[in-house]
């Protein structure tokens, strides 16, 4: 029989190790940060191996990541496997254990473990009163869902625990949620946080349910090309359909009498709401801008930032390309110098000098990669973010204004794909160099790891750019 407390203690331990790495991650290449990452990953692998095997996709992804990298590469790994970590922890907390576990948890224990948030409600804070009633009457009273499994940031009992980071709470609970509700309104569309939550849920391939609030004045939102199929919060058939989805997805029994009574109460509440309490079209506020105020950016502002970040990406790629070309020239020159040494009576001191010069060149190139790889990822992701915000501000009848951006980003993606191929070929060539001397062996391994890191970053950039292009189409 599995001891629930043992699992809880193991989870607490690896969460604490993750939090330690999170605090240090702003300086990823420090020795302390690198050690914190390795300790978190190794301990987590040990814990997860007790309950999961390779048949679990998340465990396979998490345990097989290649950590033979510098701090920047480890940080890139962390971003890739953080979702898998959250999902695996959620499975443990809910008692959803893998195939290699031969024992089971008693029903009472599994009920306690299932307190993890399973429903995430993405909403605009200005719609809080209506959605609060929805949570009370539809979820808590109507369906009988426990508030402990609902992540709804606007209330104390379902929101962010004291001392926990709000962004981390949102990220973790979207990653682990079985269902994500998007409570769509004009207020939602104007909230950057809401749009980020929507994008995260889509990127993580979550079961998403779109719920349209009253008085919403648009029919498309970001990658949600059409809201025609969205459920309407004040429509009886839509609410009944929602009940069926939750009963099936969460495997809960719903009492018809309680459901019908509270559903009717909620719909009655919607019909009698004063217009001022309904989500309304947001009118621009005229405010005096004083020093220290943050001004809201418009389409042209985002366009200016987009152009700046695009130029940054282009310059970084040029810097890396030029550095690799110069290194290749140096490598060819040193190879010719080695070939000119008399093979019958070789001058070992001269050969070692050439190899040390080659190793020094590799280290210089590694420094350029280590400095520019995180900048490339940051600038590219900022570029995509600004383009997404431009798209959200583009009126449906003027979407041809995005055509230029689409073509520019598509061209850049082709260049990045070519750069990835070039880096892959360069890494393969470095890996085939003979292990002739310890200095060059160490430098060769460092450079190969840096090339692997940037190939991973370029892959992420291509994936992120393709998501943006699909949203523009």
Coordinates of C-alpha atoms in Angstrom, one line a residue, residues 115-391:
X115 CA -7.0 18.5 -4.3
X116 CA -4.8 19.8 -7.1
X117 CA -6.4 22.5 -9.3
X118 CA -8.0 20.8 -12.3
X119 CA -10.1 23.6 -13.6
X120 CA -8.5 26.9 -14.7
X121 CA -10.7 29.9 -15.3
X122 CA -9.1 32.6 -17.4
X123 CA -11.1 35.8 -17.0
X124 CA -10.8 39.6 -16.9
X125 CA -10.9 41.0 -13.4
X126 CA -13.5 43.6 -14.5
X127 CA -15.9 40.7 -15.2
X128 CA -15.4 39.3 -11.7
X129 CA -18.9 39.9 -10.3
X130 CA -20.6 37.9 -13.0
X131 CA -18.0 35.1 -13.1
X132 CA -18.1 34.9 -9.3
X133 CA -21.8 34.2 -9.5
X134 CA -21.1 31.6 -12.2
X135 CA -18.6 29.8 -10.0
X136 CA -20.9 29.8 -7.0
X137 CA -24.2 28.7 -8.7
X138 CA -22.9 26.6 -11.6
X139 CA -19.8 24.9 -10.3
X140 CA -20.0 24.8 -6.5
X141 CA -23.8 24.5 -5.9
X142 CA -25.0 23.2 -9.3
X143 CA -22.4 20.6 -10.1
X144 CA -21.1 20.1 -6.6
X145 CA -17.5 20.7 -7.6
X146 CA -15.1 21.3 -4.7
X147 CA -13.6 24.7 -4.8
X148 CA -10.1 23.2 -4.0
X149 CA -9.8 21.9 -7.6
X150 CA -10.7 25.3 -9.2
X151 CA -8.0 27.9 -10.0
X152 CA -9.9 31.2 -10.1
X153 CA -7.6 34.1 -9.1
X154 CA -10.2 36.6 -8.1
X155 CA -11.2 34.8 -4.9
X156 CA -9.3 33.8 -1.8
X157 CA -10.5 30.2 -1.6
X158 CA -9.7 29.4 -5.3
X159 CA -6.8 31.9 -5.9
X160 CA -3.1 32.3 -5.3
X161 CA -2.0 31.0 -1.8
X162 CA -0.2 33.5 0.4
X163 CA 3.4 33.9 -0.5
X164 CA 3.2 32.2 -3.9
X165 CA 4.1 34.0 -7.1
X166 CA 1.0 34.9 -9.2
X167 CA 2.7 34.2 -12.6
X168 CA 4.0 30.9 -11.3
X169 CA 0.5 30.0 -9.9
X170 CA -1.0 30.7 -13.3
X171 CA 1.7 28.9 -15.2
X172 CA 1.6 25.8 -13.0
X173 CA -2.2 25.5 -12.9
X174 CA -2.7 26.0 -16.6
X175 CA -0.1 23.2 -17.2
X176 CA -1.8 20.8 -14.9
X177 CA -5.5 21.7 -15.6
X178 CA -7.8 19.2 -17.2
X179 CA -10.1 21.9 -18.5
X180 CA -9.3 25.6 -19.2
X181 CA -12.3 28.0 -19.4
X182 CA -11.9 31.2 -21.4
X183 CA -14.5 33.7 -20.2
X184 CA -14.5 35.9 -23.3
X185 CA -15.6 39.5 -23.2
X186 CA -14.5 42.9 -24.5
X187 CA -12.7 43.3 -21.2
X188 CA -11.0 40.0 -21.8
X189 CA -9.8 41.1 -25.2
X190 CA -8.2 44.3 -23.7
X191 CA -6.3 42.3 -21.0
X192 CA -2.8 41.3 -21.9
X193 CA -2.7 38.8 -19.0
X194 CA -5.9 37.1 -20.4
X195 CA -4.4 36.9 -23.9
X196 CA -1.2 35.4 -22.5
X197 CA -3.3 32.8 -20.6
X198 CA -5.2 32.0 -23.7
X199 CA -2.0 31.5 -25.7
X200 CA -0.5 29.3 -23.0
X201 CA -3.6 27.0 -22.9
X202 CA -3.5 26.7 -26.6
X203 CA 0.3 26.0 -26.7
X204 CA -0.1 23.3 -24.1
X205 CA -2.9 21.6 -26.0
X206 CA -5.4 21.9 -23.2
X207 CA -9.1 21.0 -23.3
X208 CA -10.3 24.6 -23.9
X209 CA -13.9 25.7 -23.5
X210 CA -14.8 29.2 -24.8
X211 CA -17.6 30.9 -22.9
X212 CA -19.0 34.1 -24.4
X213 CA -20.1 36.7 -21.9
X214 CA -23.1 39.0 -22.7
X215 CA -22.6 42.2 -24.6
X216 CA -19.4 41.1 -26.4
X217 CA -18.9 43.1 -29.5
X218 CA -16.5 41.0 -31.6
X219 CA -16.5 37.6 -33.3
X220 CA -12.8 36.7 -33.3
X221 CA -10.0 36.8 -30.8
X222 CA -6.3 36.0 -31.6
X223 CA -6.0 32.4 -32.6
X224 CA -9.7 31.9 -31.9
X225 CA -10.7 32.7 -35.5
X226 CA -14.4 32.5 -34.8
X227 CA -16.4 32.5 -31.7
X228 CA -19.5 31.1 -33.3
X229 CA -19.1 27.8 -31.4
X230 CA -18.5 29.4 -28.1
X231 CA -21.0 28.6 -25.3
X232 CA -23.1 31.5 -24.1
X233 CA -23.0 32.1 -20.4
X234 CA -26.6 33.2 -20.3
X235 CA -28.1 30.5 -22.5
X236 CA -29.7 27.4 -20.9
X237 CA -28.7 25.0 -23.6
X238 CA -25.1 26.1 -23.5
X239 CA -25.0 25.7 -19.7
X240 CA -26.5 22.2 -19.9
X241 CA -23.9 21.3 -22.5
X242 CA -21.2 22.6 -20.2
X243 CA -22.5 20.4 -17.4
X244 CA -22.3 17.3 -19.6
X245 CA -18.7 18.1 -20.5
X246 CA -17.7 18.4 -16.9
X247 CA -19.6 15.3 -15.8
X248 CA -17.7 13.3 -18.4
X249 CA -14.3 14.9 -18.2
X250 CA -14.1 15.0 -14.3
X251 CA -16.1 11.8 -13.8
X252 CA -18.4 13.5 -11.3
X253 CA -22.0 12.7 -10.4
X254 CA -24.4 15.7 -10.6
X255 CA -27.7 15.7 -8.8
X256 CA -30.4 16.9 -11.3
X257 CA -32.5 18.7 -8.7
X258 CA -29.5 20.7 -7.5
X259 CA -28.3 21.4 -11.0
X260 CA -31.7 22.6 -12.3
X261 CA -32.4 24.8 -9.3
X262 CA -29.0 26.6 -9.3
X263 CA -28.9 26.8 -13.1
X264 CA -32.2 28.6 -13.1
X265 CA -31.0 30.9 -10.3
X266 CA -27.9 31.8 -12.3
X267 CA -29.9 32.5 -15.6
X268 CA -32.4 34.6 -13.6
X269 CA -29.5 36.6 -12.2
X270 CA -28.1 37.2 -15.7
X271 CA -31.5 38.4 -17.0
X272 CA -32.0 40.9 -14.2
X273 CA -28.5 42.4 -14.2
X274 CA -28.2 46.1 -14.7
X275 CA -26.4 47.0 -17.9
X276 CA -23.6 48.6 -15.8
X277 CA -22.8 45.2 -14.2
X278 CA -22.5 43.4 -17.6
X279 CA -19.2 43.2 -19.4
X280 CA -19.3 46.3 -21.7
X281 CA -17.3 47.6 -24.6
X282 CA -14.3 49.3 -23.1
X283 CA -14.3 53.0 -23.9
X284 CA -10.9 54.7 -24.1
X285 CA -10.2 56.7 -21.0
X286 CA -8.8 60.2 -21.4
X287 CA -6.2 60.6 -18.6
X288 CA -3.5 63.1 -18.0
X289 CA -0.1 61.4 -18.5
X290 CA 2.3 62.4 -15.7
X291 CA 5.9 61.4 -15.2
X292 CA 6.1 57.8 -14.0
X293 CA 2.8 56.8 -15.7
X294 CA 2.8 53.8 -18.1
X295 CA 1.2 54.7 -21.4
X296 CA -0.7 52.0 -23.3
X297 CA 0.9 51.2 -26.6
X298 CA -0.8 51.4 -29.9
X299 CA -0.4 49.7 -33.3
X300 CA 2.4 51.9 -34.5
X301 CA 4.2 51.6 -31.2
X302 CA 4.2 47.8 -31.4
X303 CA 5.3 48.1 -35.0
X304 CA 8.3 50.2 -34.0
X305 CA 9.2 47.6 -31.3
X306 CA 8.7 44.8 -33.8
X307 CA 11.1 46.4 -36.2
X308 CA 13.7 46.9 -33.5
X309 CA 13.5 43.3 -32.3
X310 CA 13.6 42.0 -35.9
X311 CA 16.8 44.1 -36.5
X312 CA 18.2 42.6 -33.3
X313 CA 17.5 39.1 -34.4
X314 CA 19.1 39.8 -37.8
X315 CA 22.2 41.4 -36.2
X316 CA 22.7 38.5 -33.8
X317 CA 22.4 35.9 -36.6
X318 CA 24.9 37.9 -38.6
X319 CA 27.3 38.1 -35.6
X320 CA 27.1 34.3 -35.1
X321 CA 27.5 33.6 -38.9
X322 CA 30.6 35.9 -39.2
X323 CA 32.1 34.3 -36.1
X324 CA 31.7 30.8 -37.5
X325 CA 33.2 31.9 -40.9
X326 CA 36.2 33.4 -39.2
X327 CA 36.6 30.3 -37.0
X328 CA 36.5 28.1 -40.1
X329 CA 39.2 30.2 -41.8
X330 CA 41.3 29.9 -38.7
X331 CA 40.7 26.1 -38.5
X332 CA 41.7 25.6 -42.1
X333 CA 44.9 27.7 -41.6
X334 CA 45.8 25.7 -38.5
X335 CA 45.1 22.4 -40.3
X336 CA 47.5 23.4 -43.1
X337 CA 50.1 24.3 -40.5
X338 CA 49.8 20.9 -38.9
X339 CA 50.1 19.2 -42.3
X340 CA 53.3 21.1 -43.0
X341 CA 55.0 19.5 -40.0
X342 CA 57.5 16.8 -40.9
X343 CA 55.6 13.5 -40.1
X344 CA 58.9 11.6 -39.8
X345 CA 60.4 13.8 -37.2
X346 CA 57.4 15.8 -35.9
X347 CA 58.0 18.8 -33.7
X348 CA 55.6 18.0 -30.8
X349 CA 56.0 21.4 -29.2
X350 CA 55.1 23.1 -32.5
X351 CA 52.1 20.8 -33.0
X352 CA 50.8 21.5 -29.5
X353 CA 51.2 25.2 -30.0
X354 CA 49.0 25.0 -33.1
X355 CA 46.4 22.9 -31.2
X356 CA 46.4 25.3 -28.3
X357 CA 45.8 28.2 -30.7
X358 CA 42.9 26.2 -32.2
X359 CA 41.5 25.5 -28.8
X360 CA 41.7 29.2 -27.9
X361 CA 39.8 30.0 -31.1
X362 CA 37.1 27.5 -30.1
X363 CA 36.8 29.1 -26.7
X364 CA 36.5 32.6 -28.2
X365 CA 33.7 31.3 -30.5
X366 CA 32.0 29.6 -27.5
X367 CA 32.0 32.9 -25.6
X368 CA 30.2 34.6 -28.6
X369 CA 27.6 31.8 -28.6
X370 CA 27.1 31.9 -24.8
X371 CA 26.6 35.7 -25.0
X372 CA 24.3 35.8 -28.0
X373 CA 22.2 32.6 -27.7
X374 CA 20.0 33.9 -24.8
X375 CA 19.7 37.3 -26.6
X376 CA 18.6 35.6 -29.7
X377 CA 15.8 33.7 -27.9
X378 CA 14.7 36.9 -26.0
X379 CA 14.6 39.1 -29.1
X380 CA 12.8 36.6 -31.2
X381 CA 10.1 35.9 -28.6
X382 CA 9.7 39.7 -28.0
X383 CA 9.3 40.1 -31.8
X384 CA 6.5 37.4 -31.9
X385 CA 4.9 39.0 -28.8
X386 CA 4.8 42.5 -30.5
X387 CA 3.5 41.0 -33.8
X388 CA 0.7 39.2 -31.8
X389 CA -0.3 42.4 -30.1
X390 CA -0.4 44.2 -33.5
X391 CA -2.6 41.4 -34.8

